[in-house]
Structure formats: C-alpha cells, structure tokens
Coordinates of C-alpha atoms in Angstrom, one line a residue:
R9 CA 15.7 -29.9 52.7
I10 CA 15.9 -30.8 49.0
N11 CA 15.9 -27.9 46.5
E12 CA 15.9 -25.3 49.3
L13 CA 18.5 -22.6 49.9
A14 CA 20.9 -24.0 52.5
W15 CA 23.7 -21.4 52.4
A16 CA 24.0 -17.8 51.1
G17 CA 27.4 -16.1 50.7
E18 CA 28.5 -12.7 51.6
I19 CA 28.3 -11.6 48.0
D20 CA 24.8 -11.6 46.4
G21 CA 24.3 -14.6 44.2
S22 CA 26.6 -17.1 45.9
K23 CA 24.5 -20.0 47.2
A24 CA 24.2 -23.7 48.0
V25 CA 21.2 -25.9 47.3
L26 CA 21.0 -29.5 48.4
L27 CA 19.9 -31.4 45.2
A28 CA 19.6 -34.9 46.5
K29 CA 20.2 -37.1 49.5
A30 CA 20.4 -40.9 49.3
T31 CA 20.8 -43.4 52.1
A32 CA 22.6 -46.7 51.2
R33 CA 25.2 -48.3 53.4
R34 CA 26.3 -44.8 54.0
E35 CA 24.6 -41.5 53.4
V36 CA 25.5 -39.4 50.3
E37 CA 24.6 -35.7 49.6
L38 CA 24.6 -34.1 46.2
W39 CA 24.8 -30.3 46.2
E40 CA 24.6 -27.6 43.4
W41 CA 26.9 -24.7 44.2
R42 CA 27.5 -21.2 42.8
L43 CA 30.2 -18.9 44.2
E44 CA 30.4 -15.4 42.9
P45 CA 33.9 -13.8 42.3
G46 CA 35.6 -13.1 45.5
D47 CA 33.3 -15.2 47.7
R48 CA 34.4 -18.2 49.8
Y49 CA 32.9 -21.1 51.9
C50 CA 34.9 -22.3 54.9
P51 CA 33.2 -25.3 56.5
D52 CA 34.2 -27.1 59.6
P53 CA 36.2 -30.3 58.9
D54 CA 34.1 -33.4 58.6
L55 CA 34.4 -36.6 60.6
E56 CA 37.1 -39.2 59.8
G57 CA 36.1 -41.3 56.8
W58 CA 34.1 -38.6 55.0
S59 CA 35.0 -37.5 51.5
E60 CA 33.9 -35.1 48.9
Q61 CA 33.8 -35.2 45.1
L62 CA 33.6 -32.0 43.1
F63 CA 32.9 -31.4 39.4
V64 CA 33.2 -27.8 38.0
F65 CA 30.8 -26.8 35.2
E66 CA 31.7 -23.1 34.8
G67 CA 34.6 -20.9 36.0
S68 CA 37.5 -22.0 38.2
L69 CA 37.3 -23.2 41.8
T70 CA 40.2 -22.8 44.2
L71 CA 40.0 -25.6 46.8
V72 CA 42.3 -25.3 49.8
V73 CA 42.8 -28.7 51.7
G74 CA 45.1 -28.3 54.6
D75 CA 47.9 -26.0 53.3
Q76 CA 47.6 -27.2 49.7
E77 CA 45.8 -25.1 47.1
N78 CA 44.1 -26.9 44.2
T79 CA 42.7 -25.1 41.1
I80 CA 39.8 -27.0 39.5
G81 CA 38.7 -25.7 36.1
A82 CA 35.5 -26.2 34.1
G83 CA 35.2 -29.9 33.1
E84 CA 37.5 -31.1 35.9
F85 CA 36.8 -33.4 38.8
F86 CA 38.5 -33.5 42.2
M87 CA 38.1 -35.9 45.2
F88 CA 39.5 -35.4 48.7
A89 CA 39.2 -36.6 52.3
S90 CA 37.2 -33.9 54.0
H91 CA 38.1 -34.6 57.6
Q92 CA 40.9 -32.1 57.3
P93 CA 40.5 -28.3 57.2
H94 CA 39.3 -27.2 53.8
A95 CA 37.8 -24.1 52.0
Y96 CA 36.3 -23.2 48.7
R97 CA 37.2 -19.9 47.0
N98 CA 36.4 -18.1 43.8
D99 CA 39.5 -16.2 42.9
G100 CA 38.3 -15.6 39.3
H101 CA 36.4 -12.9 37.6
V102 CA 33.2 -14.9 36.8
A103 CA 30.9 -17.1 38.9
V104 CA 32.0 -20.7 39.4
R105 CA 29.3 -23.4 39.2
F106 CA 30.0 -26.9 40.6
V107 CA 28.5 -30.0 42.0
R108 CA 29.6 -31.2 45.4
N109 CA 29.0 -34.8 46.4
V110 CA 29.5 -35.5 50.1
V111 CA 30.0 -39.2 51.0
I112 CA 29.3 -39.7 54.7

C-alpha cells in the first residue's frame, strides 16, 4: 500500500516505503529507501524484462549485481536489469537514503 511500511531491516531505522505506483503500458513502482550503516536488502531476482533505477540522496549505496559491486554516491543515478541476482548494502558509517524506481 502507498505510504505504508513495506520492509524493515535488521537494524532499527532501515526501512522501505512504497511512494507511488502507476499503471501505464507497464507497471512502475516508486520507492523511498533508507538503509542504516551495516544493513542490507537481498531481494529475489525479478522476471526477465524488469529493470530498476536508483538515485541516492544521502550517503553511499553499494549495489551488487551478479558478481559486480557498484558504489553509488549522493547525487548519482544507476540503472540495471533486475532479473539477475542483486543486493543493496550500506557499507558506510551514515544512513543512505535513495529512491528506487522499479519498471515492470
């Protein structure tokens, strides 16, 4: 549901809230995320054809796609095909805040 807590991390304060959901030719989800230092989110791979777009507002996000690690800093954008194994980590010392746009 929109604006309701959808995920809580192992470390207090890490959370995911679905901000918007739009249906056009395909469905699109817009999420607000906050990961506290040391926390991670490891979802199941999505279906073929799905993709994600990320924009980091604060902190630094480590995104692992397959066996490749990507560091996305504040003010940076990253897009990837999410049908492959992927995980989000906060390896830093401050919370990371980012927007996650899932294109289905």
